[in-house]
Tab-separated table of C-alpha atoms and ligand atoms in Angstrom:
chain	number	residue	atom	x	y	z
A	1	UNK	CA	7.891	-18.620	23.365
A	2	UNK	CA	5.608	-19.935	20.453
A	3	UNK	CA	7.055	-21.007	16.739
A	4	UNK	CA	4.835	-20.563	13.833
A	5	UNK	CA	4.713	-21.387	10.228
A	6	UNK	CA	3.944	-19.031	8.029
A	7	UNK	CA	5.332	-19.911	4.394
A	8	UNK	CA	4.638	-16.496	3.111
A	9	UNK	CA	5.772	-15.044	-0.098
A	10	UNK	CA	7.213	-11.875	1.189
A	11	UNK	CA	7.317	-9.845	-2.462
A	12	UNK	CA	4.178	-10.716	-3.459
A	13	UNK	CA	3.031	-7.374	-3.630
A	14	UNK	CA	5.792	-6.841	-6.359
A	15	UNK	CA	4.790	-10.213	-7.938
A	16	UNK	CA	0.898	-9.054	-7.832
A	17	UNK	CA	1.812	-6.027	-9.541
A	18	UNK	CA	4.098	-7.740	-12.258
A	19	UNK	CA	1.244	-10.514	-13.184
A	20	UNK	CA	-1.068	-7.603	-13.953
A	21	UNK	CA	1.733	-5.900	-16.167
A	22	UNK	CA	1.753	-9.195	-17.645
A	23	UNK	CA	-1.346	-9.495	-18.177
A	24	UNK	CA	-2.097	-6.141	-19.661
A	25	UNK	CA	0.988	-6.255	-22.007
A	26	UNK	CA	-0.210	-9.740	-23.532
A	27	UNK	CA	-4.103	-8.416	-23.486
A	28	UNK	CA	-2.614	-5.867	-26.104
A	29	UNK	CA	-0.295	-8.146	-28.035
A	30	UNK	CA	2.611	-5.862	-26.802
A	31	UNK	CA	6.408	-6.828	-26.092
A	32	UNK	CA	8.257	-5.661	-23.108
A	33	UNK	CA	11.869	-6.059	-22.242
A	34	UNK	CA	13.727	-5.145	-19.425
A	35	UNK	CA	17.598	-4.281	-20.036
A	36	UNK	CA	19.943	-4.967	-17.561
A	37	UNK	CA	23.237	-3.600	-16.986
A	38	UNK	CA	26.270	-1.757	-14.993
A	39	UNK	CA	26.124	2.164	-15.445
A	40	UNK	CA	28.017	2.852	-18.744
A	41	UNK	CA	27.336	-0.038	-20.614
A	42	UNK	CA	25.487	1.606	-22.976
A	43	UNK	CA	22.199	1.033	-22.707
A	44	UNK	CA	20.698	4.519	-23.472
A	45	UNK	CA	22.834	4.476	-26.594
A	46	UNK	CA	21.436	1.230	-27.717
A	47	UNK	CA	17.945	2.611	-26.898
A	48	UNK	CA	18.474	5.576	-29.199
A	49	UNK	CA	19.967	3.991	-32.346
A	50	UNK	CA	17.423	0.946	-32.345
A	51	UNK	CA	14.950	3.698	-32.155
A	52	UNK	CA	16.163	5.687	-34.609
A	53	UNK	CA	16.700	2.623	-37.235
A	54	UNK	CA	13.488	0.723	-36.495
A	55	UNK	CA	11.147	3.844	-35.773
A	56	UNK	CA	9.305	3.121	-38.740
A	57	UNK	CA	8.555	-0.678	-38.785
A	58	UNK	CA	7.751	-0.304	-35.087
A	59	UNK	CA	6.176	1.122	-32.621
A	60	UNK	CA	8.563	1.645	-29.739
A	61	UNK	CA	8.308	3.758	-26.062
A	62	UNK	CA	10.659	3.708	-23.412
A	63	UNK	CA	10.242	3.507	-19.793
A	64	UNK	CA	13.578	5.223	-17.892
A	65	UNK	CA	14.588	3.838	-14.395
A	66	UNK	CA	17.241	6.870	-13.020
A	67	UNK	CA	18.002	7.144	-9.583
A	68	UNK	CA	17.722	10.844	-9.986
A	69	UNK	CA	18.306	12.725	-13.301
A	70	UNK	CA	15.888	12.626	-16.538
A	71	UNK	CA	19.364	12.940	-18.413
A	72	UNK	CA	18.574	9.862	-20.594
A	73	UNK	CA	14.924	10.373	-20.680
A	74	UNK	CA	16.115	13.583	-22.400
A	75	UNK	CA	18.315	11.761	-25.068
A	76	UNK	CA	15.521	9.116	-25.608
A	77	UNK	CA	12.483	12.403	-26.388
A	78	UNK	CA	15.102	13.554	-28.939
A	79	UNK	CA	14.680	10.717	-30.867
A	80	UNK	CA	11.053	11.656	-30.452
A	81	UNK	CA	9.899	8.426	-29.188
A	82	UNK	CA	7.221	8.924	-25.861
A	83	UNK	CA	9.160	7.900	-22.730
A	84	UNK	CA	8.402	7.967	-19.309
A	85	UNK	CA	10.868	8.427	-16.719
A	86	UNK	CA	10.871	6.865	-13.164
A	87	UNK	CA	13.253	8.510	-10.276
A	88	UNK	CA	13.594	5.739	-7.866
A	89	UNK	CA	15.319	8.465	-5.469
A	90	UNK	CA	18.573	5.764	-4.809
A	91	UNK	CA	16.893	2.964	-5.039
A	92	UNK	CA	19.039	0.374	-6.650
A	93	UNK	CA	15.751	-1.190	-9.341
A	94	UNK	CA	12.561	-0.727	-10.881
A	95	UNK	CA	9.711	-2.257	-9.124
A	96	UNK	CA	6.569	-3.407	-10.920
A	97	UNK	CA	4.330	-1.296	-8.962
A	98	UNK	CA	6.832	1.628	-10.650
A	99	UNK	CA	6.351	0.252	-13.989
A	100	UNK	CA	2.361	-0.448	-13.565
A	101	UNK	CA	2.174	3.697	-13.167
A	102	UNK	CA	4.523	4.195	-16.119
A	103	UNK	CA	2.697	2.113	-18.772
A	104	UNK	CA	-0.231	4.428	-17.833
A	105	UNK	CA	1.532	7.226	-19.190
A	106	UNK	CA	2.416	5.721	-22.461
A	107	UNK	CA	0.233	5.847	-25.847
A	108	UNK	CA	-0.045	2.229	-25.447
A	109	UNK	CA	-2.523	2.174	-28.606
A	110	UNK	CA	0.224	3.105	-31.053
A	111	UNK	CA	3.410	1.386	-29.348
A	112	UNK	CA	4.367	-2.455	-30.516
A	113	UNK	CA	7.496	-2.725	-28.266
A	114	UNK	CA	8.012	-1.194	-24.547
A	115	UNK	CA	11.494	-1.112	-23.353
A	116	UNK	CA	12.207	-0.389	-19.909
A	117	UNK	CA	16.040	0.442	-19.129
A	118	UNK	CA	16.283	-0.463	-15.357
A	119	UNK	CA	19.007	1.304	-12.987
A	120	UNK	CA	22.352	0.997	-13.703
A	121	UNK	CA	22.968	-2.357	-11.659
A	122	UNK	CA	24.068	-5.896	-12.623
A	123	UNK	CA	22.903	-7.401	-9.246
A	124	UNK	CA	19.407	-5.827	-7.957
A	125	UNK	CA	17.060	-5.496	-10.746
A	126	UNK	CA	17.874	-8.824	-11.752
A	127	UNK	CA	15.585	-10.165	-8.660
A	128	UNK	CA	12.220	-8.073	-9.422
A	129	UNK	CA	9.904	-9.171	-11.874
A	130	UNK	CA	8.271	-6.551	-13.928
A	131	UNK	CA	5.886	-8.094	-15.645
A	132	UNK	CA	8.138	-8.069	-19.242
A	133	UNK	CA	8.448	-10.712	-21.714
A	134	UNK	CA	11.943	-10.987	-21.193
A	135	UNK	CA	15.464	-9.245	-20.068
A	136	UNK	CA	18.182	-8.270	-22.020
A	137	UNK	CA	21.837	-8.210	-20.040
A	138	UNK	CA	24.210	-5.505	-21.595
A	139	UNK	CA	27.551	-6.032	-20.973
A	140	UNK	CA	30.822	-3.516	-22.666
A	141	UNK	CA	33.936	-5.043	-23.244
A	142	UNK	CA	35.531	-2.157	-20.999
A	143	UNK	CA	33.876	-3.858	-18.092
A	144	UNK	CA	35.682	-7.038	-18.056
A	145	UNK	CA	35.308	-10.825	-19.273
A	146	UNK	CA	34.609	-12.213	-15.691
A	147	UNK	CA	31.337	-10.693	-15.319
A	148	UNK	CA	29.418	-13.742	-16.390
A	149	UNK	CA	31.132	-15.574	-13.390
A	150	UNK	CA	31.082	-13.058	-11.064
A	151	UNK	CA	27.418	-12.173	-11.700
A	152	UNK	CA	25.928	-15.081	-12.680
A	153	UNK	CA	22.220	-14.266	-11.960
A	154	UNK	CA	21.249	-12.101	-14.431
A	155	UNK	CA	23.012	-13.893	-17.268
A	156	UNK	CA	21.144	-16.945	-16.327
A	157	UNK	CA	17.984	-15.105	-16.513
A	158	UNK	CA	17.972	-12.965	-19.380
A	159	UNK	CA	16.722	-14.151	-23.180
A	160	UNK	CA	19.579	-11.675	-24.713
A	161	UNK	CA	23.195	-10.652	-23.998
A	162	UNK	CA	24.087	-7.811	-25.531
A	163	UNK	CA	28.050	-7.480	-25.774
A	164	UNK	CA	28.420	-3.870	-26.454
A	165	UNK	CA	31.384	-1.556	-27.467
A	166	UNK	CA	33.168	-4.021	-29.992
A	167	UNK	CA	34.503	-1.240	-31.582
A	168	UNK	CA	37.120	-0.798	-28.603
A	169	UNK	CA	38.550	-4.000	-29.270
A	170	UNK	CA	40.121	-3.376	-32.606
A	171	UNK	CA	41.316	0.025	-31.497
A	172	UNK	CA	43.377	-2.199	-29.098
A	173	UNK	CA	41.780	-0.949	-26.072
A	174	UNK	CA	40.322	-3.515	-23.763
A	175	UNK	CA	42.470	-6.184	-25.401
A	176	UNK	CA	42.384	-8.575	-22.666
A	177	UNK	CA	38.795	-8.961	-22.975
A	178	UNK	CA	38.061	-12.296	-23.628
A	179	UNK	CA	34.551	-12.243	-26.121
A	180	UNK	CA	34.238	-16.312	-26.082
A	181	UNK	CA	34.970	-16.576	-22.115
A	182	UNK	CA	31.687	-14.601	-21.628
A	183	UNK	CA	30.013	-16.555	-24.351
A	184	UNK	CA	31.044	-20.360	-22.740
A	185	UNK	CA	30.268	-18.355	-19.202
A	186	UNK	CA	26.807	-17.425	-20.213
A	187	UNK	CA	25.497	-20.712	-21.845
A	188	UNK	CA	26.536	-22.521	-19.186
A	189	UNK	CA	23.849	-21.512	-16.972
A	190	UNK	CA	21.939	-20.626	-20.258
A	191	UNK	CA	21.969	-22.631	-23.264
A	192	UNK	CA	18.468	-20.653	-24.813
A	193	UNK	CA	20.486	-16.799	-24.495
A	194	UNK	CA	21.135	-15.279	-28.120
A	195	UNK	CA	24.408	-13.158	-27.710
A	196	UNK	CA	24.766	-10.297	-30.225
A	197	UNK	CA	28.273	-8.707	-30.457
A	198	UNK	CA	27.317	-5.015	-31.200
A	199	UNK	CA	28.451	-1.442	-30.915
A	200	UNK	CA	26.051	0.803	-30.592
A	201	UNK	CA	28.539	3.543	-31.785
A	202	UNK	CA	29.326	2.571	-34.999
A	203	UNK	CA	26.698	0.341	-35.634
A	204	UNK	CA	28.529	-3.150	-36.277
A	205	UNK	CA	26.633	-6.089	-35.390
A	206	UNK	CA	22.997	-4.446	-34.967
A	207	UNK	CA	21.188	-6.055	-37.593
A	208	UNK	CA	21.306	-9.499	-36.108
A	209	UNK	CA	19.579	-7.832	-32.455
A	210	UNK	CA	17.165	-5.879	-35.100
A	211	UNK	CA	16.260	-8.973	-36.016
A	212	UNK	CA	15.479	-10.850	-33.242
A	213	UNK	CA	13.357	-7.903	-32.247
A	214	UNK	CA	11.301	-7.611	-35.010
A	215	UNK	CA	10.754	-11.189	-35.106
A	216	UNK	CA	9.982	-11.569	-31.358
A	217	UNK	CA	7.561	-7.977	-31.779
A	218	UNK	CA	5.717	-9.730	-34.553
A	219	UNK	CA	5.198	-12.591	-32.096
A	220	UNK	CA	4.113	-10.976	-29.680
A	221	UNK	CA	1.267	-9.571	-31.942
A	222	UNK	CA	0.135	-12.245	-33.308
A	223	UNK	CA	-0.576	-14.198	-30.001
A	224	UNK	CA	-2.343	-11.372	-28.777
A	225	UNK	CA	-5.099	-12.606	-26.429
B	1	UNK	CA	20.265	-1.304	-1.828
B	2	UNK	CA	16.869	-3.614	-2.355
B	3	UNK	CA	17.306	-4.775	1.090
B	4	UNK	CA	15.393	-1.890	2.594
B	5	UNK	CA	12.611	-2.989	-0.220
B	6	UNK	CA	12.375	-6.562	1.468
B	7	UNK	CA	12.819	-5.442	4.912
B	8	UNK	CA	9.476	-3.073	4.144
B	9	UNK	CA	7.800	-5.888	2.544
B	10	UNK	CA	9.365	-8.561	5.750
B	11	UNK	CA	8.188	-5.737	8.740
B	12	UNK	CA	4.811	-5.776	7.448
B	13	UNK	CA	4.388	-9.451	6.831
B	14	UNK	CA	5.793	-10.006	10.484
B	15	UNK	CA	3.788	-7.174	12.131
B	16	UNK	CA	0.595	-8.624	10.633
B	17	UNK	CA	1.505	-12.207	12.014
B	18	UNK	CA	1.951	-10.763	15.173
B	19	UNK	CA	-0.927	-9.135	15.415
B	20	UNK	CA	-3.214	-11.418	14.677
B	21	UNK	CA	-1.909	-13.121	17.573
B	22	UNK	CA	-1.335	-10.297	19.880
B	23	UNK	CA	2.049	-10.976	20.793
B	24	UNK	CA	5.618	-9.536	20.443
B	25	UNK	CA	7.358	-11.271	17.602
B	26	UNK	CA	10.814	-11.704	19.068
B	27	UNK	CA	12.383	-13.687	16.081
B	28	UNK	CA	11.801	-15.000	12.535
B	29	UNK	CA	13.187	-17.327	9.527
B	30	UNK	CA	13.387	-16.627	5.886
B	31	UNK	CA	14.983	-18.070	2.842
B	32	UNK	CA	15.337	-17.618	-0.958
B	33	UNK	CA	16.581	-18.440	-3.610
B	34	UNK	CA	20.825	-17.537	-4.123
B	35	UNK	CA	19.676	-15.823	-7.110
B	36	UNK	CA	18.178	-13.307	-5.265
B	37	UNK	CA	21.342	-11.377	-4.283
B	38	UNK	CA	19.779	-11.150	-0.912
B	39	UNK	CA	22.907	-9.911	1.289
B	40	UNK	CA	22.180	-11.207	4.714
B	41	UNK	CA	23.800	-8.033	6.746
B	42	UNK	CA	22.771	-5.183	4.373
B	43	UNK	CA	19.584	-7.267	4.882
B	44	UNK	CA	19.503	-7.061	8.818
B	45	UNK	CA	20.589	-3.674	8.984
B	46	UNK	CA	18.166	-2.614	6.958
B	47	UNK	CA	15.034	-4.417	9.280
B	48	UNK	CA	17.034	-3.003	12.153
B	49	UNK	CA	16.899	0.497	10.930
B	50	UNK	CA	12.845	0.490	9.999
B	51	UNK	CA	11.873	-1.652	12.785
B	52	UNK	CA	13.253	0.624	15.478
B	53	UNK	CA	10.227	1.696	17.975
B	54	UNK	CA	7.923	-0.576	16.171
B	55	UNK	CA	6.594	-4.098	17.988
B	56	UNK	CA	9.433	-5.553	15.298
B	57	UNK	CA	12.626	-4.011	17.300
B	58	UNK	CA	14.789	-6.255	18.428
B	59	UNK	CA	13.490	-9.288	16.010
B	60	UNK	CA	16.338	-11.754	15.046
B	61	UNK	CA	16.309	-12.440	11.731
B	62	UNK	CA	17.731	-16.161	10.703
B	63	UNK	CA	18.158	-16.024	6.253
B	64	UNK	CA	18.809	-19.361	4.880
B	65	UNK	CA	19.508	-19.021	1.186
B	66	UNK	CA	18.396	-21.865	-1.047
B	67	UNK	CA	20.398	-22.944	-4.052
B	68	UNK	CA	18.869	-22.575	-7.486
B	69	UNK	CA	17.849	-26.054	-9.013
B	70	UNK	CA	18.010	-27.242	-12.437
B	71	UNK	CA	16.946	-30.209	-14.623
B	72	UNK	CA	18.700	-32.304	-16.466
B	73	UNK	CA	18.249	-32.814	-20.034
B	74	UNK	CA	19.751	-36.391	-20.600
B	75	UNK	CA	18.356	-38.544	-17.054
B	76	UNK	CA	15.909	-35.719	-15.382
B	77	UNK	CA	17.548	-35.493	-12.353
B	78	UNK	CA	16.883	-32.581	-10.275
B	79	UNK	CA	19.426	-31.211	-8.303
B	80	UNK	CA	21.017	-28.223	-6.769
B	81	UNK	CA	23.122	-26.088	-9.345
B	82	UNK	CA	26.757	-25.536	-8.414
B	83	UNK	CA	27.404	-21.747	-10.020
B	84	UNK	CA	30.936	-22.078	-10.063
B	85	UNK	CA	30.882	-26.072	-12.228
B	86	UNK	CA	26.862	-26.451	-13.505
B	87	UNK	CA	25.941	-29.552	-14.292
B	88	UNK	CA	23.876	-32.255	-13.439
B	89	UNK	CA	24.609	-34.023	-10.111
B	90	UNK	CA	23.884	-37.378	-11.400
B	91	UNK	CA	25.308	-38.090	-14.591
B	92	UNK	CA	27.288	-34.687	-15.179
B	93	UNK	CA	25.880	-33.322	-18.394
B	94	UNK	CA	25.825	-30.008	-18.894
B	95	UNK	CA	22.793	-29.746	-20.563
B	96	UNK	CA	20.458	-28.523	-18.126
B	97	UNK	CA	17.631	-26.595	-17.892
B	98	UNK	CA	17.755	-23.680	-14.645
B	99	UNK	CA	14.662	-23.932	-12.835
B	100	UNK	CA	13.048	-20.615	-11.547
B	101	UNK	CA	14.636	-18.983	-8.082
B	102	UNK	CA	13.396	-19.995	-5.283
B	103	UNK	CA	10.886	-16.834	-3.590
B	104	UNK	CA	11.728	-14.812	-0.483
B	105	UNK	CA	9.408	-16.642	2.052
B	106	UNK	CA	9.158	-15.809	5.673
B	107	UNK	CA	9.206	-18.899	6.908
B	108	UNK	CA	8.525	-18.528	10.479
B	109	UNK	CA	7.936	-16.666	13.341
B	110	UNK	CA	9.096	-16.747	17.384
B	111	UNK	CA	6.094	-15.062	19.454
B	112	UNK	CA	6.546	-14.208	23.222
B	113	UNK	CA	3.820	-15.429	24.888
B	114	UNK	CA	2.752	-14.268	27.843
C	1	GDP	N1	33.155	3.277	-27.936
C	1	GDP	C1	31.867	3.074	-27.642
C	1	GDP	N2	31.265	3.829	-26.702
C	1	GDP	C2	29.954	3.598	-26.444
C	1	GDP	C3	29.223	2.597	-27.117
C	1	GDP	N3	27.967	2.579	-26.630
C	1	GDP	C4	27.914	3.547	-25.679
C	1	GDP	N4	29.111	4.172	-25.567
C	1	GDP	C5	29.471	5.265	-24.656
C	1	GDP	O1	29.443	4.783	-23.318
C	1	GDP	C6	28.999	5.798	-22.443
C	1	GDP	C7	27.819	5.315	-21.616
C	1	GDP	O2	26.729	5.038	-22.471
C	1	GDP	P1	25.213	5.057	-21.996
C	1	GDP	O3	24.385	4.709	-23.170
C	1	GDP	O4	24.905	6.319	-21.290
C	1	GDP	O5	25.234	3.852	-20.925
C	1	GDP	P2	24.104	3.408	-19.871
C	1	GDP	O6	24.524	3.971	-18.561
C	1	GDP	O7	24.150	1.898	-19.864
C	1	GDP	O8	22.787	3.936	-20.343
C	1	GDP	C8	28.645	7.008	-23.315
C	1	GDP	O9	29.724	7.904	-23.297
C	1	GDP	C9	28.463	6.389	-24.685
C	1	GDP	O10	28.754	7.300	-25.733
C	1	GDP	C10	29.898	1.809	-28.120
C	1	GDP	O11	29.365	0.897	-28.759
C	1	GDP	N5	31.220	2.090	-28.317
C	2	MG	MG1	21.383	5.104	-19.383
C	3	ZN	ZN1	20.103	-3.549	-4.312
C	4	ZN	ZN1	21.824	-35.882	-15.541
């Protein structure tokens, strides 16, 4: 028997492909985000109304991670917004190499901001780089206070948390749910992550995210390389 | 499950080792970071299941998982971040800042020689 060191980056083929995203998004002065969240939180719905209220200060396309149905791709076109849709045929995230083939098929000349909406996951995707500028965690207050502490990865990661679905909590459903637990739980491992308590139904709370991502898209722009 | 993804990436990293020093890898070590949600027997199933009738059957896999390190805002310490109580080792502040995970490295491989 022989030993041998390697010391090999074993994704590097995902991290290769997610520098050149990079790299392309910044030559172009573009923003990317990559949203981040359990199946139901409401991250199509959030896709549609900030597309539908910001459509004409910015440029926005979408890129859809599904594990098998263009569903939300669907809801995004009706909005009328280009959007490119990604099957990953059960696989549990996006990869970069998935997302370098997607930006291809975007108008990149007339878009300002790129989201991608990764599979419905609050573990996996959190771990592959994509090349963005930055991920926003969604989290619905039917899903439970404790996810900050149970999942602490992608809260300590991600430049945004999104608490989606406020409008349950004065109907009385999801009572128990516990708004400033998540908020001490996520600045603990984060003290830079904006929150924004929003619901993408009714609309309460959106300006504030609006906001931020106008600001940030503006940034983006101007450091364009 | 991403597993299979970094048993694909692991097989071929190992395999190439191997190769280039024609023997049959018969073990290997990785780590990475905590953060990366890396579960070690979704992770070894997975290598199991892809490295059947390839020169990578039968490789023990030995994961050591690193924890995530921050810095500390008020005396610079680095140190290990507890996920459950985070803050600084040293002096206890809270005020940290979370250094990047840690990568998925294979660290090293066993060879049989002959
Ligand atoms: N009450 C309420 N329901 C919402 C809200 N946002 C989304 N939903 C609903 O939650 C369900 C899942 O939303 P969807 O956007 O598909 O979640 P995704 O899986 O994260 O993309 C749908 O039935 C939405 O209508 C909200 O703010 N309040
Ligand atoms: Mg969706
Ligand atoms: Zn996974
Ligand atoms: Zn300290």
């Amino acid at each position: 028997m022989s030993k041998i060191d390697i010391g090999r980056r074993i994704l590097s083929e995902n991290e290769k492909y997610a520098l050149d995203n990079g790299r392309l998004l910044s030559e172009g002065g573009k923003l990317c985000l990559n949203m981040i969240s359990s199946p139901g939180s409401g991250k199509t719905t959030i896709l549609v109304r900030t597309i539908t209220e910001l459509k004409e200060k910015i440029g926005i396309g979408v890129i859809e991670g599904d594990i098998q149905t263009d569903i939300d791709a669907e809801r995004i076109r009706a909005t009328e917004a280009p959007v490119v849709q990604i099957n990953t045929e059960g696989g549990c995230h996006l990869n970069a190499a998935q997302v370098a083939g997607a930006l291809k098929g975007l108008p990149m000349d007339k878009l300002d901001l790129i989201m991608i909406e990764n599979v419905g996951n609050l573990v996996c995707p959190s771990a592959f780089e994509l090349g963005e500028n930055g991920k926003v965690v969604v989290l619905s207050v039917a899903e439970g206070d404790d996810k900050p502490a149970k999942y602490p990865a992608i809260f300590a990661k991600s430049k945004v948390l999104l608490i989606n679905k406020i409008d349950l909590l004065t109907k009385g459903a999801a009572e128990d749910f516990d708004i400033e637990r998540v908020k001490t739980d996520a600045r603990r491992l984060n003290k830079e992550i904006r929150i924004f308590q929003i619901s993408a139904k009714t609309g309460e709370g959106m300006s504030g995210w609006y906001d931020w991502l106008t600001e940030f898209v503006r940034n983006r722009q101007s450091q364009r390389a | 499950m991403h597993e299979t993804m970094v048993a694909q990436n692991l097989l071929a990293a190992i395999s190439r080792e191997a190769a280039k020093h024609n023997a049959k890898p018969v073990a290997a070590r990785i780590s990475c970071g905590t953060l990366y949600a890396v579960n070690d027997e979704l992770l070894r199933f997975a290598f199991e299941a892809i490295a059947r009738d390839t020169p990578c059957e039968g490789v023990r896999l030995e994961i050591e998982h690193k924890r995530v390190q921050g810095r500390c805002r008020s005396c610079n310490e680095t140190f290990d971040v507890e996920l459950s109580d985070p803050r600084c080792r040293a002096c206890a502040a809270e005020d940290f800042e979370l250094l990047p995970d840690p990568p998925l490295v294979l660290e090293q491989i066993e060879l049989r020689t002959e």
